Amino acid sequence: MIRAVLFDVGGTLHEVHRDPALETTFCAQVLEKLSSGGISLPVTPQELMLLLRQNAEEYKHWSEQSQVELPASRIWSEYYLRQFGISEALLAPIAEELSLWYDSRRACNVPRPHMQETIFRLRDMGMVLGVISNMISQTFVPGLMEDYGIAPCLSCVIVSATAGIRKPSPAIFQMAAEACGVPCGEMAYVGDTLSRDVLGCRNAGVALSIQIRNPDMAHRDAAFVNTGLAPDALIEDLAEIPGIVQSYNARCAAL
């Protein structure tokens, strides 16, 4: 029986719409923040934007292979701003703020249709609810859940930046299970990727893996196509989830 439903955030609870204008503004703000701390970088916002894209991809590749999330100060020192040789100690006082901006300001995050209604419906069904998210900021997701009006419904909010581990590591799912008081074998998880979410569910023994379509993430999943890895349910709309959970539990009750 499913007693808990947990969610990914980016691409799942909300869609992420990339916008070069927002990226450029974000980079200008980063340069200004660094300058105010005595760190002057010899680049324009547009040049920094291109560097950040490249460096972020390198970090993402490393972190997905290692399933480790580094502290923000190390991410910015060793990856995002690595060409400039800025020490971790110098970046530490502002690293979380930079990471919060990175997760919140580079793109437009738009809640998925029926997001709030789905959360409320699952709550009313008696489900334990929570979030497991790969993010470099410790504070972005908790604040976002407050903004979305669903924080009171959540028994746990597990973020890789705080946990130090990333999906698809089974450890982050087990951490969420302990926080929610529901074992992975009685949990459903909803995400938008095969490579992190569905694979993480399989690694951790999550009972029901639900994938919501997100064409923007197809490139991340290319290596997993035609490998046999697949969700238990593939959906277009979050509103489909309560019915899927009810059907799963009805089948379990009939056994």
C-alpha positions as a Python dict, from the first residue, in 0.01 Angstrom:
ca = {
    (1, 'M'): (0, 0, 0),
    (2, 'I'): (114, 354, -75),
    (3, 'R'): (117, 572, 236),
    (4, 'A'): (344, 853, 117),
    (5, 'V'): (388, 1051, -205),
    (6, 'L'): (707, 1251, -254),
    (7, 'F'): (794, 1492, -532),
    (8, 'D'): (1083, 1632, -727),
    (9, 'V'): (1067, 2012, -769),
    (10, 'G'): (1226, 2149, -1090),
    (11, 'G'): (1043, 2013, -1393),
    (12, 'T'): (788, 1839, -1170),
    (13, 'L'): (611, 2076, -932),
    (14, 'H'): (707, 2360, -1164),
    (15, 'E'): (829, 2402, -1519),
    (16, 'V'): (1160, 2579, -1574),
    (17, 'H'): (1160, 2826, -1864),
    (18, 'R'): (1510, 2934, -1966),
    (19, 'D'): (1555, 3302, -2050),
    (20, 'P'): (1890, 3447, -2164),
    (21, 'A'): (1782, 3793, -2044),
    (22, 'L'): (1727, 3658, -1692),
    (23, 'E'): (2059, 3474, -1709),
    (24, 'T'): (2242, 3792, -1808),
    (25, 'T'): (2077, 3990, -1528),
    (26, 'F'): (2165, 3717, -1281),
    (27, 'C'): (2530, 3725, -1394),
    (28, 'A'): (2540, 4103, -1355),
    (29, 'Q'): (2412, 4061, -1000),
    (30, 'V'): (2676, 3797, -929),
    (31, 'L'): (2952, 4027, -1053),
    (32, 'E'): (2818, 4311, -840),
    (33, 'K'): (2796, 4087, -532),
    (34, 'L'): (3151, 3964, -581),
    (35, 'S'): (3279, 4318, -636),
    (36, 'S'): (3114, 4438, -314),
    (37, 'G'): (3316, 4168, -136),
    (38, 'G'): (3640, 4280, -295),
    (39, 'I'): (3641, 4017, -572),
    (40, 'S'): (3661, 4179, -915),
    (41, 'L'): (3627, 3954, -1220),
    (42, 'P'): (3754, 4073, -1561),
    (43, 'V'): (3446, 3959, -1754),
    (44, 'T'): (3114, 4102, -1874),
    (45, 'P'): (2782, 3952, -1762),
    (46, 'Q'): (2747, 3790, -2105),
    (47, 'E'): (3093, 3633, -2079),
    (48, 'L'): (3020, 3508, -1728),
    (49, 'M'): (2693, 3358, -1850),
    (50, 'L'): (2876, 3144, -2106),
    (51, 'L'): (3137, 3038, -1853),
    (52, 'L'): (2873, 2945, -1597),
    (53, 'R'): (2685, 2733, -1848),
    (54, 'Q'): (3001, 2540, -1933),
    (55, 'N'): (3120, 2507, -1575),
    (56, 'A'): (2777, 2408, -1445),
    (57, 'E'): (2761, 2126, -1701),
    (58, 'E'): (3099, 2001, -1581),
    (59, 'Y'): (2982, 2007, -1221),
    (60, 'K'): (2652, 1839, -1310),
    (61, 'H'): (2838, 1560, -1489),
    (62, 'W'): (3072, 1508, -1192),
    (63, 'S'): (2793, 1520, -934),
    (64, 'E'): (2570, 1282, -1128),
    (65, 'Q'): (2856, 1033, -1152),
    (66, 'S'): (2958, 1069, -788),
    (67, 'Q'): (2604, 1125, -652),
    (68, 'V'): (2761, 1381, -418),
    (69, 'E'): (2653, 1743, -367),
    (70, 'L'): (2945, 1961, -264),
    (71, 'P'): (2908, 2253, -22),
    (72, 'A'): (2815, 2571, -206),
    (73, 'S'): (3151, 2735, -138),
    (74, 'R'): (3332, 2446, -309),
    (75, 'I'): (3090, 2443, -604),
    (76, 'W'): (3158, 2810, -674),
    (77, 'S'): (3533, 2790, -608),
    (78, 'E'): (3613, 2459, -781),
    (79, 'Y'): (3359, 2462, -1062),
    (80, 'Y'): (3140, 2764, -1133),
    (81, 'L'): (3417, 3025, -1100),
    (82, 'R'): (3716, 2793, -1133),
    (83, 'Q'): (3891, 3001, -1404),
    (84, 'F'): (3940, 3285, -1156),
    (85, 'G'): (4118, 3098, -876),
    (86, 'I'): (3898, 3231, -594),
    (87, 'S'): (3945, 3043, -270),
    (88, 'E'): (3665, 2855, -98),
    (89, 'A'): (3727, 3060, 218),
    (90, 'L'): (3677, 3387, 30),
    (91, 'L'): (3351, 3266, -126),
    (92, 'A'): (3209, 3097, 185),
    (93, 'P'): (3031, 3406, 328),
    (94, 'I'): (2831, 3461, 8),
    (95, 'A'): (2814, 3111, -144),
    (96, 'E'): (2462, 3027, -22),
    (97, 'E'): (2328, 3361, -143),
    (98, 'L'): (2486, 3306, -485),
    (99, 'S'): (2339, 2955, -493),
    (100, 'L'): (1994, 3081, -400),
    (101, 'W'): (2013, 3331, -684),
    (102, 'Y'): (2141, 3059, -916),
    (103, 'D'): (1841, 2837, -846),
    (104, 'S'): (1582, 3115, -839),
    (105, 'R'): (1685, 3396, -1076),
    (106, 'R'): (1838, 3242, -1391),
    (107, 'A'): (1507, 3113, -1523),
    (108, 'C'): (1133, 3159, -1484),
    (109, 'N'): (983, 2890, -1260),
    (110, 'V'): (615, 2838, -1341),
    (111, 'P'): (402, 2606, -1121),
    (112, 'R'): (260, 2310, -1312),
    (113, 'P'): (-116, 2313, -1371),
    (114, 'H'): (-309, 2160, -1079),
    (115, 'M'): (2, 2152, -860),
    (116, 'Q'): (-156, 2291, -547),
    (117, 'E'): (-487, 2108, -599),
    (118, 'T'): (-303, 1776, -638),
    (119, 'I'): (-109, 1827, -316),
    (120, 'F'): (-429, 1914, -128),
    (121, 'R'): (-613, 1614, -275),
    (122, 'L'): (-336, 1376, -171),
    (123, 'R'): (-330, 1530, 177),
    (124, 'D'): (-705, 1478, 205),
    (125, 'M'): (-654, 1113, 103),
    (126, 'G'): (-435, 1076, 410),
    (127, 'M'): (-104, 1061, 224),
    (128, 'V'): (220, 1164, 390),
    (129, 'L'): (379, 1418, 156),
    (130, 'G'): (732, 1542, 98),
    (131, 'V'): (997, 1661, -144),
    (132, 'I'): (1336, 1528, -257),
    (133, 'S'): (1522, 1778, -475),
    (134, 'N'): (1869, 1817, -626),
    (135, 'M'): (1952, 2184, -569),
    (136, 'I'): (2277, 2363, -484),
    (137, 'S'): (2097, 2606, -250),
    (138, 'Q'): (1988, 2494, 95),
    (139, 'T'): (1719, 2761, 124),
    (140, 'F'): (1558, 2783, -222),
    (141, 'V'): (1323, 2483, -202),
    (142, 'P'): (1195, 2540, 155),
    (143, 'G'): (1117, 2903, 68),
    (144, 'L'): (954, 2801, -259),
    (145, 'M'): (724, 2554, -83),
    (146, 'E'): (610, 2841, 140),
    (147, 'D'): (551, 3060, -167),
    (148, 'Y'): (349, 2784, -332),
    (149, 'G'): (131, 2749, -24),
    (150, 'I'): (204, 2380, 26),
    (151, 'A'): (470, 2385, 300),
    (152, 'P'): (220, 2296, 576),
    (153, 'C'): (130, 1979, 382),
    (154, 'L'): (487, 1848, 371),
    (155, 'S'): (634, 1615, 631),
    (156, 'C'): (984, 1641, 485),
    (157, 'V'): (1181, 1860, 247),
    (158, 'I'): (1508, 1689, 157),
    (159, 'V'): (1749, 1898, -51),
    (160, 'S'): (2079, 1766, -186),
    (161, 'A'): (2262, 2082, -78),
    (162, 'T'): (2180, 1998, 284),
    (163, 'A'): (2200, 1620, 254),
    (164, 'G'): (2534, 1619, 70),
    (165, 'I'): (2405, 1347, -163),
    (166, 'R'): (2206, 1360, -486),
    (167, 'K'): (1951, 1155, -669),
    (168, 'P'): (1975, 885, -797),
    (169, 'S'): (2158, 778, -479),
    (170, 'P'): (1929, 551, -274),
    (171, 'A'): (2060, 720, 39),
    (172, 'I'): (1868, 1043, -25),
    (173, 'F'): (1542, 847, -68),
    (174, 'Q'): (1611, 654, 250),
    (175, 'M'): (1677, 983, 429),
    (176, 'A'): (1335, 1107, 315),
    (177, 'A'): (1170, 781, 419),
    (178, 'E'): (1313, 816, 769),
    (179, 'A'): (1204, 1180, 789),
    (180, 'C'): (851, 1094, 674),
    (181, 'G'): (823, 779, 884),
    (182, 'V'): (723, 571, 581),
    (183, 'P'): (951, 305, 425),
    (184, 'C'): (1045, 328, 58),
    (185, 'G'): (839, 15, -8),
    (186, 'E'): (524, 210, 83),
    (187, 'M'): (616, 527, -103),
    (188, 'A'): (541, 680, -444),
    (189, 'Y'): (779, 928, -600),
    (190, 'V'): (703, 1173, -880),
    (191, 'G'): (980, 1316, -1098),
    (192, 'D'): (1052, 1421, -1455),
    (193, 'T'): (1369, 1224, -1540),
    (194, 'L'): (1471, 864, -1592),
    (195, 'S'): (1834, 937, -1501),
    (196, 'R'): (1769, 1081, -1155),
    (197, 'D'): (1411, 1012, -1051),
    (198, 'V'): (1311, 676, -1197),
    (199, 'L'): (1660, 532, -1148),
    (200, 'G'): (1666, 666, -792),
    (201, 'C'): (1334, 496, -721),
    (202, 'R'): (1466, 165, -850),
    (203, 'N'): (1789, 202, -652),
    (204, 'A'): (1599, 272, -330),
    (205, 'G'): (1316, 21, -372),
    (206, 'V'): (1044, 285, -397),
    (207, 'A'): (715, 107, -459),
    (208, 'L'): (565, 334, -725),
    (209, 'S'): (764, 550, -967),
    (210, 'I'): (567, 816, -1153),
    (211, 'Q'): (730, 1023, -1429),
    (212, 'I'): (576, 1343, -1560),
    (213, 'R'): (669, 1428, -1916),
    (214, 'N'): (926, 1703, -1960),
    (215, 'P'): (1067, 1728, -2315),
    (216, 'D'): (1327, 1981, -2196),
    (217, 'M'): (1502, 1704, -2002),
    (218, 'A'): (1517, 1446, -2282),
    (219, 'H'): (1888, 1511, -2337),
    (220, 'R'): (1961, 1414, -1976),
    (221, 'D'): (1790, 1079, -2027),
    (222, 'A'): (1934, 988, -2369),
    (223, 'A'): (2166, 722, -2225),
    (224, 'F'): (1874, 544, -2058),
    (225, 'V'): (1643, 516, -2359),
    (226, 'N'): (1579, 153, -2462),
    (227, 'T'): (1760, 16, -2157),
    (228, 'G'): (1448, -121, -1992),
    (229, 'L'): (1441, 151, -1727),
    (230, 'A'): (1086, 288, -1714),
    (231, 'P'): (847, 440, -1462),
    (232, 'D'): (544, 252, -1334),
    (233, 'A'): (328, 536, -1466),
    (234, 'L'): (397, 811, -1720),
    (235, 'I'): (174, 1117, -1688),
    (236, 'E'): (107, 1451, -1854),
    (237, 'D'): (-61, 1627, -1561),
    (238, 'L'): (-9, 1620, -1185),
    (239, 'A'): (-386, 1580, -1144),
    (240, 'E'): (-348, 1217, -1261),
    (241, 'I'): (-154, 1120, -947),
    (242, 'P'): (-437, 1070, -692),
    (243, 'G'): (-613, 827, -924),
    (244, 'I'): (-294, 632, -988),
    (245, 'V'): (-229, 599, -615),
    (246, 'Q'): (-589, 495, -548),
    (247, 'S'): (-573, 230, -821),
    (248, 'Y'): (-242, 97, -689),
    (249, 'N'): (-379, 68, -337),
    (250, 'A'): (-699, -97, -460),
    (251, 'R'): (-491, -362, -637),
    (252, 'C'): (-289, -418, -320),
    (253, 'A'): (-606, -453, -113),
    (254, 'A'): (-743, -711, -355),
    (255, 'L'): (-442, -942, -318),
}
